[in-house]
Coordinates of C-alpha atoms in Angstrom, one line a residue:
Chain A
M197 CA 1.7 -23.3 -9.0
A198 CA 4.6 -21.4 -10.6
A199 CA 7.1 -23.9 -11.8
A200 CA 9.9 -24.4 -9.3
S201 CA 12.5 -24.6 -12.0
A202 CA 11.4 -21.2 -13.4
V203 CA 11.6 -19.7 -9.9
L204 CA 15.0 -21.2 -9.3
Q205 CA 16.2 -19.7 -12.5
S206 CA 14.7 -16.3 -11.6
E207 CA 16.4 -16.4 -8.1
W208 CA 19.7 -17.3 -9.8
T209 CA 19.4 -14.2 -12.0
K210 CA 18.6 -12.1 -8.9
I211 CA 21.8 -13.3 -7.2
R212 CA 24.1 -13.0 -10.1
T213 CA 23.0 -9.5 -11.1
V214 CA 23.8 -7.7 -7.9
S215 CA 27.3 -6.7 -6.9
S216 CA 26.9 -7.5 -3.2
T217 CA 27.0 -11.2 -4.1
V218 CA 30.4 -11.0 -5.6
W219 CA 32.0 -8.8 -3.0
S220 CA 30.5 -10.6 0.0
L221 CA 31.5 -14.1 -1.2
A222 CA 34.9 -12.9 -2.4
S223 CA 35.5 -11.4 1.0
A224 CA 34.5 -14.6 2.8
F225 CA 37.0 -16.5 0.6
L226 CA 39.9 -14.0 0.8
V227 CA 39.6 -13.2 4.5
T228 CA 39.4 -16.9 5.5
V229 CA 42.3 -18.0 3.2
A230 CA 44.5 -15.0 4.0
M231 CA 44.0 -15.1 7.8
G232 CA 44.4 -18.9 7.9
A233 CA 47.6 -18.8 5.8
G234 CA 49.0 -15.9 7.9
L235 CA 48.3 -17.6 11.2
S236 CA 49.7 -20.8 9.9
A237 CA 52.9 -19.1 8.9
L238 CA 53.1 -17.4 12.3
V239 CA 52.5 -20.6 14.2
S240 CA 55.0 -22.4 12.1
S241 CA 57.8 -19.9 12.9
T242 CA 56.9 -19.7 16.7
F243 CA 56.0 -23.3 17.3
D244 CA 58.7 -23.8 19.9
D245 CA 57.3 -20.9 22.0
L246 CA 54.0 -22.9 22.6
S247 CA 53.5 -24.6 25.9
E248 CA 54.1 -28.3 26.2
A249 CA 50.3 -29.0 26.5
E250 CA 49.6 -26.9 23.4
R251 CA 52.3 -28.6 21.4
V252 CA 51.0 -32.1 22.3
T253 CA 47.5 -31.3 21.3
F254 CA 48.5 -29.1 18.3
D255 CA 45.7 -29.3 15.6
P256 CA 47.2 -28.1 12.3
T257 CA 43.9 -28.6 10.5
L258 CA 42.1 -26.3 13.0
V259 CA 44.8 -23.6 12.6
S260 CA 44.1 -23.4 8.9
F261 CA 40.5 -22.3 9.7
S262 CA 41.5 -19.5 12.1
G263 CA 40.3 -17.0 9.4
M264 CA 36.8 -18.3 9.7
V265 CA 36.1 -16.1 12.7
L266 CA 36.1 -13.2 10.4
G267 CA 35.4 -14.9 7.1
Q268 CA 32.1 -16.2 8.4
L269 CA 30.9 -12.6 8.9
A270 CA 31.2 -12.0 5.1
M271 CA 29.0 -15.2 4.7
V272 CA 26.5 -13.7 7.2
V273 CA 26.5 -10.5 5.1
F274 CA 25.8 -12.5 1.9
G275 CA 23.0 -14.5 3.6
V276 CA 21.4 -11.4 5.1
L277 CA 21.6 -9.3 2.0
V278 CA 20.1 -12.0 -0.3
V279 CA 16.9 -12.0 1.8
G280 CA 17.0 -8.5 3.4
T281 CA 17.4 -6.5 0.2
E282 CA 14.0 -7.8 -1.0
Y283 CA 12.5 -5.9 2.0
S284 CA 14.8 -2.8 2.0
S285 CA 14.2 -2.2 -1.8
G286 CA 10.5 -3.0 -1.7
M287 CA 11.2 -5.7 -4.3
I288 CA 9.4 -8.2 -2.1
R289 CA 6.0 -6.9 -3.3
T290 CA 7.0 -7.3 -6.9
S291 CA 8.5 -10.7 -6.2
L292 CA 5.5 -12.0 -4.4
A293 CA 3.1 -10.7 -7.0
A294 CA 5.1 -12.7 -9.5
V295 CA 5.4 -15.8 -7.3
P296 CA 2.6 -15.7 -4.7
Q297 CA 3.3 -19.2 -3.3
R298 CA 5.4 -18.2 -0.3
A299 CA 7.1 -21.6 0.1
T300 CA 8.1 -21.8 -3.5
F301 CA 9.5 -18.2 -3.4
L302 CA 11.4 -18.4 -0.2
F303 CA 12.8 -21.9 -0.5
S304 CA 13.9 -21.4 -4.2
K305 CA 15.8 -18.3 -3.1
I306 CA 17.3 -20.2 -0.2
A307 CA 18.2 -23.2 -2.3
V308 CA 20.0 -21.1 -4.9
A309 CA 21.8 -18.8 -2.4
G310 CA 22.5 -21.7 0.0
G311 CA 23.9 -23.8 -2.8
L312 CA 26.2 -21.0 -3.9
A313 CA 27.4 -20.3 -0.3
L314 CA 28.1 -24.0 0.1
L315 CA 30.2 -24.2 -3.0
V316 CA 32.2 -21.1 -2.1
G317 CA 32.5 -22.4 1.5
L318 CA 33.9 -25.8 0.3
A319 CA 36.3 -24.0 -2.1
T320 CA 37.4 -21.8 0.7
S321 CA 37.9 -24.6 3.2
F322 CA 39.9 -26.8 0.9
L323 CA 42.1 -24.0 -0.4
T324 CA 42.8 -22.6 3.0
F325 CA 43.6 -26.1 4.3
F326 CA 46.2 -26.9 1.5
L327 CA 47.7 -23.5 1.6
S328 CA 48.0 -23.4 5.4
Q329 CA 49.5 -27.0 5.6
A330 CA 52.1 -26.0 3.0
L331 CA 53.1 -23.1 5.3
L332 CA 53.1 -25.2 8.5
G333 CA 55.8 -27.3 7.0
E334 CA 56.9 -30.1 9.4
H335 CA 53.9 -29.5 11.7
S336 CA 51.3 -29.9 9.0
A337 CA 48.6 -32.5 8.6
S338 CA 47.8 -34.4 5.5
I339 CA 44.3 -34.7 4.0
G340 CA 44.7 -38.5 4.3
D341 CA 45.2 -38.4 8.1
D342 CA 42.4 -39.6 10.4
N343 CA 39.5 -37.2 10.5
V344 CA 41.2 -34.5 8.5
L345 CA 39.0 -34.8 5.4
R346 CA 35.9 -34.7 7.7
A347 CA 37.2 -31.5 9.3
V348 CA 38.0 -29.8 6.0
F349 CA 34.7 -30.8 4.4
G350 CA 32.9 -29.8 7.6
A351 CA 34.5 -26.4 7.5
G352 CA 33.0 -25.9 4.1
L353 CA 29.6 -27.1 5.3
Y354 CA 29.9 -24.7 8.3
M355 CA 30.3 -21.7 6.0
G356 CA 27.3 -22.7 3.9
L357 CA 25.2 -23.3 7.0
I358 CA 26.1 -20.0 8.6
A359 CA 24.9 -18.3 5.4
L360 CA 21.6 -20.3 5.5
F361 CA 21.2 -19.4 9.2
S362 CA 21.6 -15.7 8.3
M363 CA 18.9 -16.0 5.5
G364 CA 16.5 -17.4 8.0
V365 CA 17.2 -14.7 10.5
A366 CA 16.8 -12.0 7.8
A367 CA 13.5 -13.6 6.7
M368 CA 12.3 -13.4 10.3
L369 CA 13.4 -9.9 11.0
R370 CA 12.6 -8.6 7.4
S371 CA 15.5 -6.1 7.6
S372 CA 19.1 -6.2 6.6
M373 CA 20.3 -3.7 9.1
L374 CA 18.6 -5.3 12.1
S375 CA 19.8 -8.8 11.1
L376 CA 23.4 -7.7 10.7
G377 CA 23.1 -5.7 13.9
I378 CA 22.2 -8.8 15.8
L379 CA 24.2 -11.5 14.0
V380 CA 27.6 -9.7 13.7
P381 CA 28.0 -8.8 17.3
F382 CA 26.6 -12.2 18.3
L383 CA 29.1 -14.2 16.3
L384 CA 32.1 -11.8 16.8
L385 CA 31.7 -11.1 20.5
V386 CA 28.7 -12.6 22.5
S387 CA 29.2 -16.2 21.5
N388 CA 32.9 -16.1 21.9
I389 CA 32.8 -14.3 25.3
L390 CA 30.1 -16.5 26.7
S391 CA 31.9 -19.7 25.6
A392 CA 34.9 -18.6 27.7
V393 CA 32.8 -17.8 30.9
P394 CA 32.6 -20.9 33.2
K395 CA 28.9 -21.2 33.8
A396 CA 27.7 -19.6 30.5
K397 CA 29.8 -22.0 28.6
E398 CA 27.4 -24.9 29.4
V399 CA 24.8 -23.0 27.3
A400 CA 27.0 -21.3 24.8
Q401 CA 28.3 -24.6 23.5
Y402 CA 24.9 -25.2 22.0
F403 CA 24.9 -22.0 20.1
P404 CA 24.9 -22.6 16.3
D405 CA 28.4 -21.3 15.6
Q406 CA 30.0 -22.9 18.7
A407 CA 28.4 -26.3 18.0
G408 CA 28.9 -26.3 14.3
A409 CA 32.6 -25.2 14.6
K410 CA 33.5 -28.4 16.4
I411 CA 33.5 -30.3 13.1
M412 CA 36.7 -28.3 12.1
R413 CA 38.7 -29.9 15.0
V414 CA 40.6 -33.1 14.3
I415 CA 41.9 -33.2 17.9
P416 CA 38.9 -32.5 20.3
D417 CA 40.9 -30.9 23.0
A418 CA 43.2 -29.0 20.7
M419 CA 45.1 -26.0 22.2
N420 CA 44.2 -27.0 25.7
S421 CA 40.5 -26.6 25.3
E422 CA 37.8 -28.8 26.9
P423 CA 36.0 -31.3 24.7
A424 CA 32.3 -30.8 24.2
P425 CA 29.6 -33.3 25.3
Y426 CA 28.8 -34.0 21.6
G427 CA 30.9 -35.3 18.7
P428 CA 31.9 -33.3 15.6
W429 CA 28.9 -34.5 13.6
G430 CA 26.6 -34.1 16.6
G431 CA 27.8 -30.5 16.8
L432 CA 27.1 -30.0 13.1
G433 CA 23.7 -31.6 13.7
I434 CA 22.9 -29.0 16.4
M435 CA 23.8 -26.3 14.0
V436 CA 21.6 -27.8 11.3
L437 CA 18.7 -27.7 13.8
W438 CA 19.3 -24.0 14.4
V439 CA 19.4 -23.4 10.7
A440 CA 16.2 -25.4 10.2
A441 CA 14.5 -23.5 13.0
A442 CA 15.6 -20.1 11.5
L443 CA 14.4 -21.0 8.0
L444 CA 11.1 -22.3 9.3
G445 CA 10.6 -19.2 11.4
G446 CA 11.4 -17.1 8.3
Y447 CA 8.9 -19.0 6.3
L448 CA 6.2 -18.6 8.9
V449 CA 6.8 -14.9 9.1
L450 CA 6.6 -14.6 5.3
K451 CA 3.4 -16.6 5.3
K452 CA 1.6 -14.8 8.1
R453 CA 2.7 -11.2 7.7
D454 CA 1.6 -8.7 5.2
A455 CA 4.3 -8.0 2.6
Chain B
M45 CA -13.1 -9.8 -14.1
I46 CA -12.1 -9.1 -10.5
E47 CA -14.7 -9.7 -7.7
L48 CA -14.3 -8.4 -4.2
E49 CA -16.7 -9.8 -1.6
G50 CA -16.9 -8.4 1.9
L51 CA -13.2 -7.6 1.8
T52 CA -12.2 -6.3 5.3
K53 CA -8.8 -5.4 6.7
R54 CA -8.2 -4.3 10.3
F55 CA -5.0 -3.0 11.7
G56 CA -5.5 -3.3 15.5
A57 CA -8.5 -1.2 16.3
K58 CA -8.5 0.7 13.0
T59 CA -10.5 -0.7 10.1
A60 CA -8.7 0.2 6.9
V61 CA -11.0 -1.6 4.6
D62 CA -14.6 -2.2 5.6
H63 CA -16.7 -4.9 3.9
L64 CA -15.8 -3.8 0.4
S65 CA -17.7 -5.6 -2.3
F66 CA -17.5 -4.6 -6.0
Q67 CA -16.6 -5.9 -9.4
V68 CA -14.0 -4.7 -11.8
R69 CA -15.4 -5.4 -15.2
P70 CA -13.4 -6.3 -18.3
G71 CA -12.7 -4.0 -21.2
V72 CA -13.1 -0.7 -19.4
I73 CA -11.0 1.6 -17.2
T74 CA -12.3 1.5 -13.7
G75 CA -11.3 4.4 -11.6
F76 CA -10.7 3.7 -7.9
L77 CA -11.1 6.9 -6.1
G78 CA -10.8 8.0 -2.5
P79 CA -9.0 10.5 -0.3
N80 CA -5.6 9.7 1.1
G81 CA -5.9 7.0 3.7
A82 CA -9.2 5.7 2.4
G83 CA -7.8 2.2 2.0
K84 CA -7.1 2.1 -1.7
S85 CA -3.6 0.8 -1.6
T86 CA -4.5 -1.7 1.1
T87 CA -7.3 -3.0 -1.1
M88 CA -5.0 -3.3 -4.0
R89 CA -2.4 -5.1 -2.0
M90 CA -5.1 -7.6 -0.8
M91 CA -6.2 -8.1 -4.4
L92 CA -2.6 -9.2 -5.2
D93 CA -2.5 -11.4 -2.1
L94 CA 0.3 -9.3 -0.6
D95 CA -1.7 -8.4 2.5
N96 CA -4.0 -11.0 4.1
P97 CA -7.6 -9.8 4.5
T98 CA -9.1 -10.0 8.0
S99 CA -12.2 -11.4 6.2
G100 CA -13.7 -11.5 2.8
T101 CA -12.3 -12.7 -0.5
V102 CA -10.9 -11.5 -3.8
R103 CA -11.4 -13.6 -6.9
I104 CA -9.7 -13.1 -10.3
D105 CA -11.6 -14.9 -13.0
G106 CA -13.0 -17.0 -10.2
K107 CA -9.7 -17.9 -8.7
H108 CA -7.8 -16.7 -5.7
Y109 CA -4.6 -14.9 -6.6
R110 CA -2.4 -17.6 -5.0
E111 CA -4.1 -20.2 -7.2
L112 CA -3.1 -18.4 -10.4
D113 CA -0.6 -20.2 -12.6
E114 CA 2.1 -17.7 -13.5
P115 CA 0.1 -14.6 -12.3
L116 CA 2.0 -12.0 -14.3
K117 CA 0.2 -13.4 -17.4
Y118 CA -3.2 -12.6 -15.8
I119 CA -2.5 -9.4 -13.9
G120 CA 0.1 -6.8 -14.2
A121 CA 0.4 -4.3 -11.3
L122 CA 2.1 -1.1 -10.5
L123 CA 2.0 -0.6 -6.8
D124 CA 4.8 1.6 -6.0
A125 CA 7.5 2.9 -8.4
K126 CA 10.5 1.9 -6.3
A127 CA 9.6 -1.8 -5.8
M128 CA 12.7 -2.9 -7.6
H129 CA 16.3 -3.6 -6.4
G130 CA 18.2 -0.4 -7.0
G131 CA 21.5 -2.2 -7.5
R132 CA 20.2 -4.2 -10.4
S133 CA 19.8 -2.8 -13.9
A134 CA 16.4 -2.1 -15.3
Y135 CA 16.8 -5.0 -17.7
N136 CA 17.9 -7.5 -15.1
N137 CA 15.1 -6.4 -12.7
L138 CA 12.6 -7.3 -15.4
L139 CA 14.5 -10.4 -16.5
C140 CA 14.2 -12.1 -13.1
L141 CA 10.5 -11.3 -13.0
A142 CA 10.0 -12.7 -16.5
Q143 CA 11.9 -15.9 -15.7
S144 CA 9.8 -16.6 -12.7
N145 CA 6.7 -16.7 -14.8
R146 CA 8.3 -18.3 -17.9
I147 CA 7.9 -15.2 -20.0
P148 CA 10.4 -15.2 -22.9
E149 CA 13.4 -13.0 -22.5
R150 CA 12.7 -11.0 -25.7
R151 CA 9.6 -9.6 -24.0
V152 CA 11.9 -7.7 -21.6
G153 CA 13.3 -5.7 -24.5
E154 CA 9.8 -5.2 -25.9
V155 CA 8.3 -3.7 -22.7
L156 CA 11.4 -1.5 -22.1
D157 CA 10.9 -0.2 -25.6
M158 CA 7.2 0.4 -24.9
V159 CA 7.9 2.6 -21.9
G160 CA 10.8 4.3 -23.5
L161 CA 13.5 3.0 -21.2
T162 CA 15.6 1.2 -23.8
P163 CA 18.5 3.7 -23.6
V164 CA 18.9 3.2 -19.8
A165 CA 18.1 -0.6 -19.8
K166 CA 21.6 -1.4 -18.5
K167 CA 21.7 1.3 -15.9
K168 CA 21.1 0.6 -12.2
S169 CA 17.6 1.5 -11.3
K170 CA 18.6 3.3 -8.2
G171 CA 19.7 6.3 -10.3
F172 CA 16.3 6.5 -11.9
S173 CA 14.0 9.6 -11.4
L174 CA 10.5 9.1 -10.1
G175 CA 9.2 9.2 -13.6
M176 CA 11.7 6.6 -14.9
G177 CA 10.9 4.4 -11.8
Q178 CA 7.2 4.7 -12.7
R179 CA 7.9 3.7 -16.3
L180 CA 9.9 0.7 -15.1
G181 CA 7.1 -0.3 -12.8
I182 CA 4.7 -0.1 -15.7
A183 CA 7.1 -2.1 -17.9
S184 CA 7.0 -4.8 -15.2
A185 CA 3.2 -4.7 -15.2
L186 CA 3.1 -5.2 -19.0
L187 CA 5.7 -8.0 -18.9
G188 CA 3.3 -10.9 -19.0
D189 CA 1.0 -9.2 -21.6
P190 CA -1.9 -9.5 -19.0
E191 CA -5.6 -9.0 -19.6
I192 CA -5.9 -7.1 -16.3
L193 CA -3.8 -4.2 -15.3
M194 CA -3.7 -2.5 -11.9
F195 CA -2.1 0.9 -11.3
D196 CA -1.9 2.5 -7.9
E197 CA -1.7 6.3 -8.2
P198 CA 0.3 6.1 -11.5
V199 CA 0.4 9.8 -12.0
N200 CA 1.7 10.6 -8.6
G201 CA 4.7 12.9 -8.7
L202 CA 4.9 12.8 -12.5
D203 CA 5.5 15.8 -14.7
P204 CA 2.8 16.9 -17.2
E205 CA 4.5 15.0 -20.0
G206 CA 4.6 11.8 -17.9
I207 CA 0.9 12.2 -16.9
H208 CA -0.1 12.7 -20.5
W209 CA 1.8 9.5 -21.4
I210 CA 0.3 7.3 -18.7
R211 CA -3.2 8.6 -19.6
N212 CA -2.8 7.7 -23.2
L213 CA -1.2 4.4 -22.4
M214 CA -4.2 3.4 -20.2
K215 CA -6.6 4.4 -22.9
A216 CA -4.7 2.4 -25.5
L217 CA -4.6 -0.6 -23.3
A218 CA -8.4 -0.4 -22.6
A219 CA -9.0 0.0 -26.3
E220 CA -7.3 -3.4 -26.8
G221 CA -10.0 -4.8 -24.6
R222 CA -8.0 -5.1 -21.4
T223 CA -9.3 -4.5 -17.9
I224 CA -7.8 -1.5 -16.2
F225 CA -8.1 -0.7 -12.6
V226 CA -6.5 2.5 -11.6
S227 CA -6.5 4.3 -8.3
S228 CA -6.3 8.0 -7.7
H229 CA -7.2 10.7 -5.2
L230 CA -7.8 13.2 -8.0
M231 CA -11.3 13.3 -9.4
S232 CA -10.1 15.5 -12.2
E233 CA -7.7 12.8 -13.3
M234 CA -10.4 10.1 -13.2
A235 CA -12.8 12.3 -15.1
L236 CA -10.3 12.3 -18.0
T237 CA -9.6 8.6 -18.1
A238 CA -12.1 6.4 -16.3
D239 CA -15.3 4.8 -17.7
H240 CA -16.5 3.5 -14.4
L241 CA -16.0 4.8 -11.0
I242 CA -15.6 3.2 -7.6
V243 CA -15.4 5.6 -4.7
I244 CA -14.4 4.7 -1.2
G245 CA -13.9 6.6 2.0
Q246 CA -12.5 5.2 5.2
G247 CA -12.6 1.8 3.7
K248 CA -16.3 1.9 2.8
L249 CA -17.8 1.8 -0.6
L250 CA -19.4 5.2 -1.3
A251 CA -20.2 4.9 -5.0
D252 CA -20.1 2.3 -7.7
T253 CA -21.3 4.0 -10.9
S254 CA -20.5 4.7 -14.5
M255 CA -18.5 7.9 -15.0
A256 CA -21.4 9.4 -17.1
D257 CA -23.9 8.8 -14.3
F258 CA -21.6 10.2 -11.7
I259 CA -21.2 13.4 -13.7
Q260 CA -24.9 13.6 -14.3
Q261 CA -25.9 13.2 -10.7
N262 CA -23.1 15.2 -9.1
S263 CA -22.5 18.3 -11.0
R264 CA -24.7 21.1 -9.7
S265 CA -25.2 23.9 -12.1
Y266 CA -25.8 27.5 -11.0
V267 CA -25.6 31.1 -12.2
R268 CA -23.0 33.5 -10.9
L269 CA -23.6 37.2 -10.7
R270 CA -21.4 40.1 -9.8
S271 CA -22.6 43.6 -9.5
P272 CA -21.5 46.9 -8.1
Q273 CA -25.0 47.2 -6.7
Q274 CA -24.9 44.0 -4.9
E275 CA -27.4 44.9 -2.2
R276 CA -30.0 46.0 -4.6
L277 CA -29.4 42.9 -6.8
R278 CA -29.9 40.7 -3.8
D279 CA -33.2 42.4 -2.9
V280 CA -34.5 42.1 -6.5
L281 CA -33.6 38.4 -6.7
H282 CA -35.2 37.8 -3.4
A283 CA -38.4 39.6 -4.3
N284 CA -38.6 37.4 -7.4
G285 CA -38.3 34.2 -5.5
F286 CA -34.6 33.4 -6.2
I287 CA -32.3 32.4 -3.4
A288 CA -29.0 34.1 -3.8
V289 CA -26.0 32.8 -1.9
E290 CA -23.1 35.0 -1.3
A291 CA -19.9 33.4 -2.6
G292 CA -16.3 34.5 -2.5
S293 CA -15.0 37.7 -4.0
G294 CA -18.3 39.6 -3.8
S295 CA -20.3 37.4 -6.2
L296 CA -23.7 35.8 -5.8
E297 CA -24.7 32.3 -6.8
V298 CA -28.3 31.3 -7.7
D299 CA -29.3 27.7 -8.2
G300 CA -31.8 26.3 -10.6
T301 CA -32.2 29.0 -13.1
T302 CA -30.7 30.4 -16.3
T303 CA -28.5 33.3 -17.3
E304 CA -31.3 34.5 -19.6
K305 CA -33.8 34.9 -16.8
L306 CA -31.5 36.6 -14.4
G307 CA -30.1 38.9 -17.2
E308 CA -33.5 40.0 -18.1
L309 CA -34.5 40.5 -14.5
A310 CA -31.4 42.7 -13.9
A311 CA -32.1 44.7 -17.1
E312 CA -35.7 45.3 -15.9
H313 CA -34.4 46.9 -12.7
A314 CA -31.5 48.6 -14.4
I315 CA -28.9 46.9 -12.3
V316 CA -25.4 47.0 -13.7
L317 CA -23.8 43.5 -14.0
H318 CA -20.1 42.9 -14.1
E319 CA -20.6 39.2 -14.4
L320 CA -23.4 36.9 -15.5
S321 CA -22.2 33.4 -16.1
S322 CA -23.5 29.8 -16.0
Q323 CA -21.3 27.6 -13.8
R324 CA -21.1 23.9 -13.2
A325 CA -19.7 22.7 -9.8
S326 CA -16.6 20.7 -10.6
L327 CA -16.5 16.9 -10.1
E328 CA -13.8 17.6 -7.6
E329 CA -16.3 19.4 -5.4
A330 CA -18.8 16.6 -5.8
F331 CA -16.1 14.1 -4.8
M332 CA -15.1 16.3 -1.8
Q333 CA -18.7 16.5 -0.7
M334 CA -19.2 12.8 -1.1
T335 CA -16.1 11.9 0.9
A336 CA -16.3 14.9 3.3
G337 CA -17.4 12.6 6.2
A338 CA -14.7 10.1 5.3
V339 CA -11.6 12.2 5.1
E340 CA -9.0 10.9 7.5
Y341 CA -7.0 14.1 8.0
H342 CA -8.7 17.5 7.7
A343 CA -6.7 20.6 7.2
H344 CA -7.9 22.9 10.0
G345 CA -9.4 26.2 9.0
T346 CA -10.4 25.0 5.5
D347 CA -14.1 24.4 5.0
V348 CA -14.2 21.1 3.1
H349 CA -17.8 20.4 4.1
G350 CA -19.4 23.5 2.7
G351 CA -18.7 22.8 -0.9
A352 CA -18.3 26.5 -1.5
P353 CA -15.5 27.2 -4.0
A354 CA -12.4 28.0 -2.2
P355 CA -10.6 31.2 -3.3
G356 CA -7.6 30.6 -5.5
P357 CA -7.3 28.7 -8.7
Q358 CA -10.7 27.8 -10.2
W359 CA -9.3 25.3 -12.6
G360 CA -11.9 22.7 -11.8
K361 CA -14.7 24.9 -13.1
T362 CA -16.2 24.9 -16.5
S363 CA -17.6 28.2 -17.6
Q364 CA -20.5 28.1 -20.1
G365 CA -21.3 31.3 -21.8
A366 CA -21.3 34.7 -20.1

């Protein structure tokens, strides 16, 4: 067995020596923070135009995470590229010749990249929260309020998990382009559209992003939306199951198929 | 020592590697020869446990590849030149490989120096030419200072200088007592480098022999004659019990005799000769004959079965006296 610590170190070197790591993670951070702050400033100045119901159920914490709709896509790109470039570059054969134990190879890579995505996700969620609350002024929430810390921490976890999910998908599909071609439209359009259609909604609420995103809500029926049949941690649990399934699928593909 | 036992790989209905059994012995260069599509690369990928065999096993010093502790220290392989991340520098590509097998970082500099890539060590490898990519691949194979080295078509697409370099490198590595396993589809290349030869065609073992034996057994020698009086020459040869075969460009070929005999015979009958030379069929031809039944894609209109020298460059031939 190749020593796991050596493989972890090697995977860390791989991640830190390609420019896509820096620009994808920086994009995730900047897009989420900038959009969250922008929307918070906008809501703050137009708060009185909101309907009564919307004002009553206003969730200032959730507003600060508005940028995640786009910011998560950069996380997807990061996750997909970490795994997918092994295949597109042909590096996978060199990598597996060096570390032939498939589980050690894949899970070391996922541990390093997932850990990094999680750290960036948490930094992003806390920064966007504090910046947005400062801009929301009198309508803001405090980190000490009920469930707020859970939502902010959960938003960071969500970003890390979406990157891990993307790694699993890329390992299953063995192609960056194919993975991005499926994940980006799914997260940007399909999932959001289906969750707005009456019947499809029943299914769509169990999609990884829809379920996982519930943890960012402090008020379950914020902005006049219907509450889900599971709690915030239940939703994150559903997302974790999706991630586990994707990673397991990726591992099985790597194990069974020829490199 | 690498041992293959009944190694088989099927892709659907097609059998790429068919019950292949042979050994790669230490301390020599073993050439792995076969036409395109014979299953050489698939075999090498299975040896490195990249492809799963349909059946059969490969053992390296008695172990399965996956059981090797830090495999780069046992086997270094060059499979294809571009199996590196193009966005990473040559140095960093090698560094992450070195770290995974706990090879000290200074070794990265050493192998880059060995292959002459030190000046471009910090450059992204996607800008590399085929030759530079090949050198980087060889550097990665040498990284763990392994006893066994595997090269898949290392001279492919290289310029003469690069080919010369790889040839000398392999000889130097073998001289240090290492096991070298190198694939090629060029017999002429193998004749220059290999000590032992394994020939496959359509995934089947066709020959497992020393290079010297292969040359001995497969190089047919004959005499070539050209004459302005070709008809008369042919009659005379025939009358004296020689079988003359007409070859390209108006020449005749006679097997199993010497230039002396035929020269004297022609002089006796006062036949003018423009050429009288002793020829050896090239190893390339012997290889083509051996694999003729096993070539996957024939070029139509070219007789690869006949073994008659094709018109055009005769670089494979060795002329002995005239």
